[in-house]
């Protein structure tokens, strides 16, 4: 049986891996995707992580992964199906194998929320996207809409303005939620038209997206729509094992301890006021410290 299983290899999981290596723990990192990095893989530019004035999200993800590998972390490409705890250990059941460990750090991150409007699922991959950096190039010199008012919506609008003819930024209020520097860049960009106080009610088209209908009665002709209305955790595999808040985020303080002794949670999936790379990296360190405290307690 291992000391620790870390699930997820975004900034939180990779930071935990470096700290677990330094603590000489016997551990593995389980990642379901072929790449490490989590949400930052979809970020064009990161400019607020100390030491990196301007980094490509993808490159930063690789840099973090290289650091974790060089520190001695072992990675397993598998998807977790369930986690359970008995008196002495956790059982992490994956699609290909089951792993036993004394403690678990959950760092599985979040996924993008859906709008749940008519046409959204019908046009998935035919003009509806949740990732501007992945799909933006398909809309070169075309007209697109971005929905949302947070950091991601503004980042997406700015990225798309570089490749598209025009970008509508549709937001349900008249004030954006994004960091001020992103708002300034959006408002200074003459390819981006801000559409405030509007909700998308339907996505229309034939073989692909042709327009979006808004609740103010207008219809915007667009070739694509990028949905950036926030994130939600994926916690089904927990089967109610740990306490979550009303939105499904796993309840824990800065010490990353969940309602289950020995189960720690790190990164965006934890209840927290600010979801950033820096706070995810900090969680990774704190979660390993809490795992050490737990080992000391159960081995006394
Ligand atoms: P977010 O900050 O939660 O913003 C979501 C936006 O979508 C809000 O403006 C919200 O409107 C709007 N919205 C939510 N539900 C909606 C609905 N059903 N219909 C229409 N609009 C809806 O989410 P995010 O921009 O995806 O960012 C996720 C997290 O990652 C945030 O904590 C963010 O700070 C973080 N992030 C960090 C970095 C970085 O570290 N550099 C970069 C990107 C993102 P209201 O404003 O009216 O609520």
CSV table of N, CA, C and O in Angstrom, one decimal, residues 73-145:
chain,number,residue,atom,x,y,z
A,73,UNK,N,8.2,12.2,-9.3
A,73,UNK,CA,6.8,11.7,-9.3
A,73,UNK,C,6.6,10.6,-10.4
A,73,UNK,O,7.1,10.7,-11.5
A,74,UNK,N,5.7,9.7,-10.1
A,74,UNK,CA,5.3,8.6,-11.1
A,74,UNK,C,3.9,9.0,-11.5
A,74,UNK,O,3.0,9.2,-10.7
A,75,UNK,N,3.7,9.0,-12.8
A,75,UNK,CA,2.4,9.3,-13.4
A,75,UNK,C,1.7,8.1,-13.9
A,75,UNK,O,2.3,7.2,-14.6
A,76,UNK,N,0.4,8.0,-13.7
A,76,UNK,CA,-0.4,6.9,-14.2
A,76,UNK,C,-1.5,7.5,-15.0
A,76,UNK,O,-2.2,8.4,-14.6
A,77,UNK,N,-1.7,7.0,-16.3
A,77,UNK,CA,-2.8,7.6,-17.1
A,77,UNK,C,-4.0,6.7,-17.0
A,77,UNK,O,-4.1,5.6,-17.5
A,78,UNK,N,-5.0,7.1,-16.2
A,78,UNK,CA,-6.1,6.3,-15.9
A,78,UNK,C,-7.3,7.2,-15.4
A,78,UNK,O,-7.0,8.3,-14.9
A,79,UNK,N,-8.5,6.7,-15.4
A,79,UNK,CA,-9.6,7.5,-14.9
A,79,UNK,C,-10.2,6.9,-13.6
A,79,UNK,O,-10.5,5.7,-13.6
A,80,UNK,N,-10.4,7.8,-12.6
A,80,UNK,CA,-10.9,7.3,-11.4
A,80,UNK,C,-12.4,7.1,-11.5
A,80,UNK,O,-13.1,7.9,-12.0
A,81,UNK,N,-12.9,5.9,-11.0
A,81,UNK,CA,-14.3,5.6,-11.1
A,81,UNK,C,-14.9,5.8,-9.7
A,81,UNK,O,-16.1,6.2,-9.6
A,82,UNK,N,-14.2,5.4,-8.7
A,82,UNK,CA,-14.8,5.6,-7.3
A,82,UNK,C,-13.7,5.6,-6.3
A,82,UNK,O,-12.6,5.1,-6.5
A,83,UNK,N,-14.0,6.3,-5.1
A,83,UNK,CA,-13.0,6.3,-4.0
A,83,UNK,C,-13.8,5.9,-2.8
A,83,UNK,O,-14.9,6.4,-2.5
A,84,UNK,N,-13.2,4.9,-2.0
A,84,UNK,CA,-13.9,4.6,-0.8
A,84,UNK,C,-12.8,4.5,0.3
A,84,UNK,O,-11.6,4.4,0.0
A,85,UNK,N,-13.3,4.5,1.6
A,85,UNK,CA,-12.3,4.5,2.7
A,85,UNK,C,-12.8,3.4,3.6
A,85,UNK,O,-14.0,3.3,4.0
A,86,UNK,N,-11.8,2.5,4.0
A,86,UNK,CA,-12.1,1.6,5.2
A,86,UNK,C,-11.3,2.0,6.3
A,86,UNK,O,-10.7,3.1,6.3
A,87,UNK,N,-11.2,1.2,7.4
A,87,UNK,CA,-10.5,1.6,8.6
A,87,UNK,C,-9.0,2.0,8.4
A,87,UNK,O,-8.6,3.0,8.9
A,88,UNK,N,-8.3,1.3,7.5
A,88,UNK,CA,-6.9,1.6,7.4
A,88,UNK,C,-6.5,2.3,6.1
A,88,UNK,O,-5.4,2.8,6.1
A,89,UNK,N,-7.3,2.3,5.1
A,89,UNK,CA,-6.8,2.8,3.9
A,89,UNK,C,-7.9,3.2,2.9
A,89,UNK,O,-9.1,2.9,3.1
A,90,UNK,N,-7.5,4.0,1.9
A,90,UNK,CA,-8.4,4.4,0.8
A,90,UNK,C,-8.2,3.4,-0.3
A,90,UNK,O,-7.1,2.9,-0.6
A,91,UNK,N,-9.4,3.2,-1.1
A,91,UNK,CA,-9.3,2.4,-2.3
A,91,UNK,C,-9.7,3.3,-3.4
A,91,UNK,O,-10.9,3.8,-3.5
A,92,UNK,N,-8.8,3.5,-4.3
A,92,UNK,CA,-9.1,4.4,-5.5
A,92,UNK,C,-9.2,3.4,-6.7
A,92,UNK,O,-8.3,2.9,-7.2
A,93,UNK,N,-10.5,3.3,-7.1
A,93,UNK,CA,-10.8,2.4,-8.2
A,93,UNK,C,-10.7,3.2,-9.5
A,93,UNK,O,-11.4,4.2,-9.7
A,94,UNK,N,-9.9,2.7,-10.4
A,94,UNK,CA,-9.8,3.4,-11.7
A,94,UNK,C,-10.3,2.4,-12.8
A,94,UNK,O,-10.6,1.2,-12.5
A,95,UNK,N,-10.4,2.9,-14.0
A,95,UNK,CA,-10.9,2.0,-15.1
A,95,UNK,C,-10.0,0.8,-15.3
A,95,UNK,O,-10.5,-0.3,-15.5
A,96,UNK,N,-8.7,1.0,-15.2
A,96,UNK,CA,-7.8,-0.1,-15.4
A,96,UNK,C,-7.2,-0.9,-14.2
A,96,UNK,O,-6.8,-2.0,-14.3
A,97,UNK,N,-7.2,-0.2,-13.1
A,97,UNK,CA,-6.6,-0.8,-11.9
A,97,UNK,C,-7.1,-0.1,-10.6
A,97,UNK,O,-7.7,0.9,-10.7
A,98,UNK,N,-6.9,-0.8,-9.5
A,98,UNK,CA,-7.3,-0.2,-8.2
A,98,UNK,C,-6.1,0.0,-7.4
A,98,UNK,O,-5.2,-0.8,-7.3
A,99,UNK,N,-6.0,1.2,-6.8
A,99,UNK,CA,-4.8,1.6,-6.0
A,99,UNK,C,-5.2,1.8,-4.5
A,99,UNK,O,-6.3,2.4,-4.2
A,100,UNK,N,-4.4,1.3,-3.6
A,100,UNK,CA,-4.6,1.5,-2.2
A,100,UNK,C,-3.6,2.5,-1.6
A,100,UNK,O,-2.4,2.5,-2.0
A,101,UNK,N,-4.1,3.3,-0.7
A,101,UNK,CA,-3.2,4.3,-0.1
A,101,UNK,C,-3.7,4.7,1.2
A,101,UNK,O,-4.9,4.6,1.5
A,102,UNK,N,-2.8,5.3,2.0
A,102,UNK,CA,-3.1,5.8,3.4
A,102,UNK,C,-3.9,7.1,3.3
A,102,UNK,O,-4.8,7.3,4.0
A,103,UNK,N,-3.5,7.9,2.3
A,103,UNK,CA,-4.2,9.2,2.1
A,103,UNK,C,-4.4,9.5,0.6
A,103,UNK,O,-3.7,8.9,-0.2
A,104,UNK,N,-5.3,10.4,0.4
A,104,UNK,CA,-5.6,10.8,-1.0
A,104,UNK,C,-5.7,12.3,-1.1
A,104,UNK,O,-6.3,12.9,-0.3
A,105,UNK,N,-5.1,12.8,-2.2
A,105,UNK,CA,-5.3,14.3,-2.5
A,105,UNK,C,-6.0,14.4,-3.8
A,105,UNK,O,-5.6,13.9,-4.8
A,106,UNK,N,-7.2,15.0,-3.7
A,106,UNK,CA,-8.1,15.2,-4.8
A,106,UNK,C,-7.7,16.5,-5.5
A,106,UNK,O,-7.9,17.5,-4.8
A,107,UNK,N,-7.3,16.5,-6.7
A,107,UNK,CA,-6.9,17.7,-7.4
A,107,UNK,C,-7.5,17.7,-8.8
A,107,UNK,O,-6.7,17.9,-9.8
A,108,UNK,N,-8.7,17.3,-8.9
A,108,UNK,CA,-9.3,17.0,-10.2
A,108,UNK,C,-9.8,18.2,-11.0
A,108,UNK,O,-10.3,18.0,-12.1
A,109,UNK,N,-9.8,19.4,-10.3
A,109,UNK,CA,-10.1,20.6,-11.1
A,109,UNK,C,-11.6,20.7,-11.4
A,109,UNK,O,-12.5,20.1,-10.7
A,110,UNK,N,-11.9,21.4,-12.5
A,110,UNK,CA,-13.3,21.8,-12.8
A,110,UNK,C,-13.4,21.6,-14.3
A,110,UNK,O,-12.5,21.6,-15.1
A,111,UNK,N,-14.7,21.7,-14.7
A,111,UNK,CA,-15.0,21.7,-16.2
A,111,UNK,C,-15.9,22.9,-16.5
A,111,UNK,O,-16.5,23.5,-15.5
A,112,UNK,N,-15.9,23.3,-17.7
A,112,UNK,CA,-16.7,24.5,-18.1
A,112,UNK,C,-18.2,24.2,-18.0
A,112,UNK,O,-18.7,23.1,-18.4
A,113,UNK,N,-19.0,25.2,-17.5
A,113,UNK,CA,-20.4,25.0,-17.4
A,113,UNK,C,-21.1,25.2,-18.8
A,113,UNK,O,-20.6,25.9,-19.6
A,114,UNK,N,-22.2,24.5,-18.9
A,114,UNK,CA,-23.0,24.7,-20.1
A,114,UNK,C,-24.1,25.7,-19.9
A,114,UNK,O,-24.6,25.9,-18.8
A,115,UNK,N,-24.5,26.3,-21.0
A,115,UNK,CA,-25.6,27.3,-20.9
A,115,UNK,C,-27.0,26.6,-20.8
A,115,UNK,O,-27.9,27.2,-20.2
A,116,UNK,N,-27.1,25.4,-21.3
A,116,UNK,CA,-28.4,24.7,-21.3
A,116,UNK,C,-29.5,25.5,-22.1
A,116,UNK,O,-30.6,25.7,-21.5
A,117,UNK,N,-29.2,25.9,-23.3
A,117,UNK,CA,-30.2,26.6,-24.1
A,117,UNK,C,-30.4,25.7,-25.4
A,117,UNK,O,-29.6,24.9,-25.7
A,118,UNK,N,-31.5,26.0,-26.0
A,118,UNK,CA,-31.9,25.2,-27.2
A,118,UNK,C,-30.8,25.4,-28.3
A,118,UNK,O,-30.3,26.5,-28.5
A,119,UNK,N,-30.3,24.3,-28.9
A,119,UNK,CA,-29.3,24.3,-29.9
A,119,UNK,C,-27.9,24.1,-29.4
A,119,UNK,O,-27.1,23.7,-30.2
A,120,UNK,N,-27.7,24.2,-28.1
A,120,UNK,CA,-26.3,24.1,-27.6
A,120,UNK,C,-25.7,22.7,-27.9
A,120,UNK,O,-24.6,22.6,-28.4
A,121,UNK,N,-26.5,21.7,-27.5
A,121,UNK,CA,-25.9,20.3,-27.7
A,121,UNK,C,-26.0,19.9,-29.2
A,121,UNK,O,-25.1,19.3,-29.7
A,122,UNK,N,-27.0,20.4,-29.9
A,122,UNK,CA,-27.1,20.0,-31.3
A,122,UNK,C,-25.9,20.6,-32.1
A,122,UNK,O,-25.5,19.9,-33.1
A,123,UNK,N,-25.4,21.8,-31.7
A,123,UNK,CA,-24.3,22.4,-32.5
A,123,UNK,C,-23.0,22.2,-31.8
A,123,UNK,O,-22.0,22.9,-32.2
A,124,UNK,N,-22.9,21.3,-30.8
A,124,UNK,CA,-21.6,21.1,-30.2
A,124,UNK,C,-20.6,20.6,-31.3
A,124,UNK,O,-20.9,19.6,-32.0
A,125,UNK,N,-19.5,21.2,-31.4
A,125,UNK,CA,-18.5,20.8,-32.5
A,125,UNK,C,-18.9,21.4,-33.8
A,125,UNK,O,-18.1,21.2,-34.8
A,126,UNK,N,-20.0,22.0,-33.9
A,126,UNK,CA,-20.4,22.6,-35.2
A,126,UNK,C,-20.6,24.1,-35.1
A,126,UNK,O,-21.5,24.7,-35.6
A,127,UNK,N,-19.8,24.7,-34.2
A,127,UNK,CA,-19.9,26.1,-33.9
A,127,UNK,C,-20.1,26.5,-32.5
A,127,UNK,O,-19.8,27.6,-32.1
A,128,UNK,N,-20.5,25.5,-31.6
A,128,UNK,CA,-20.5,25.7,-30.2
A,128,UNK,C,-19.2,25.1,-29.6
A,128,UNK,O,-18.9,24.0,-29.8
A,129,UNK,N,-18.5,26.0,-28.8
A,129,UNK,CA,-17.2,25.6,-28.3
A,129,UNK,C,-17.1,26.1,-26.8
A,129,UNK,O,-17.7,27.1,-26.5
A,130,UNK,N,-16.3,25.4,-26.1
A,130,UNK,CA,-16.0,25.8,-24.7
A,130,UNK,C,-14.5,26.1,-24.5
A,130,UNK,O,-14.0,26.3,-23.4
A,131,UNK,N,-13.8,26.2,-25.6
A,131,UNK,CA,-12.3,26.4,-25.6
A,131,UNK,C,-11.9,27.2,-26.8
A,131,UNK,O,-11.7,26.7,-27.9
A,132,UNK,N,-11.6,28.5,-26.5
A,132,UNK,CA,-11.2,29.4,-27.6
A,132,UNK,C,-9.9,29.0,-28.2
A,132,UNK,O,-9.6,29.1,-29.4
A,133,UNK,N,-8.9,28.7,-27.3
A,133,UNK,CA,-7.6,28.4,-27.8
A,133,UNK,C,-7.5,27.1,-28.6
A,133,UNK,O,-6.7,26.9,-29.5
A,134,UNK,N,-8.5,26.2,-28.3
A,134,UNK,CA,-8.5,24.9,-29.0
A,134,UNK,C,-9.2,25.1,-30.4
A,134,UNK,O,-8.7,24.5,-31.4
A,135,UNK,N,-10.3,25.8,-30.4
A,135,UNK,CA,-11.1,25.9,-31.6
A,135,UNK,C,-11.1,27.2,-32.4
A,135,UNK,O,-11.7,27.3,-33.5
A,136,UNK,N,-10.5,28.2,-31.8
A,136,UNK,CA,-10.5,29.5,-32.4
A,136,UNK,C,-10.1,29.6,-33.9
A,136,UNK,O,-10.7,30.3,-34.7
A,137,UNK,N,-9.1,28.8,-34.2
A,137,UNK,CA,-8.6,28.8,-35.6
A,137,UNK,C,-9.6,28.4,-36.6
A,137,UNK,O,-9.5,28.7,-37.8
A,138,UNK,N,-10.6,27.6,-36.2
A,138,UNK,CA,-11.7,27.2,-37.2
A,138,UNK,C,-12.5,28.4,-37.6
A,138,UNK,O,-13.3,28.3,-38.5
A,139,UNK,N,-12.4,29.5,-36.9
A,139,UNK,CA,-13.2,30.6,-37.1
A,139,UNK,C,-12.4,31.8,-37.6
A,139,UNK,O,-12.8,33.0,-37.5
A,140,UNK,N,-11.3,31.5,-38.3
A,140,UNK,CA,-10.5,32.6,-38.8
A,140,UNK,C,-11.3,33.4,-39.8
A,140,UNK,O,-12.0,32.9,-40.6
A,141,UNK,N,-11.2,34.8,-39.5
A,141,UNK,CA,-11.9,35.8,-40.4
A,141,UNK,C,-13.4,35.6,-40.3
A,141,UNK,O,-14.1,36.1,-41.3
A,142,UNK,N,-14.0,34.9,-39.3
A,142,UNK,CA,-15.4,34.8,-39.2
A,142,UNK,C,-15.9,35.6,-38.0
A,142,UNK,O,-15.1,36.3,-37.3
A,143,UNK,N,-17.2,35.6,-37.9
A,143,UNK,CA,-17.8,36.4,-36.7
A,143,UNK,C,-18.3,35.4,-35.7
A,143,UNK,O,-18.9,34.4,-35.9
A,144,UNK,N,-17.9,35.7,-34.4
A,144,UNK,CA,-18.2,34.8,-33.3
A,144,UNK,C,-18.7,35.6,-32.1
A,144,UNK,O,-18.6,36.8,-32.0
A,145,UNK,N,-19.4,34.8,-31.2
A,145,UNK,CA,-19.8,35.4,-29.9
A,145,UNK,C,-19.2,34.7,-28.8
A,145,UNK,O,-18.9,33.5,-28.9
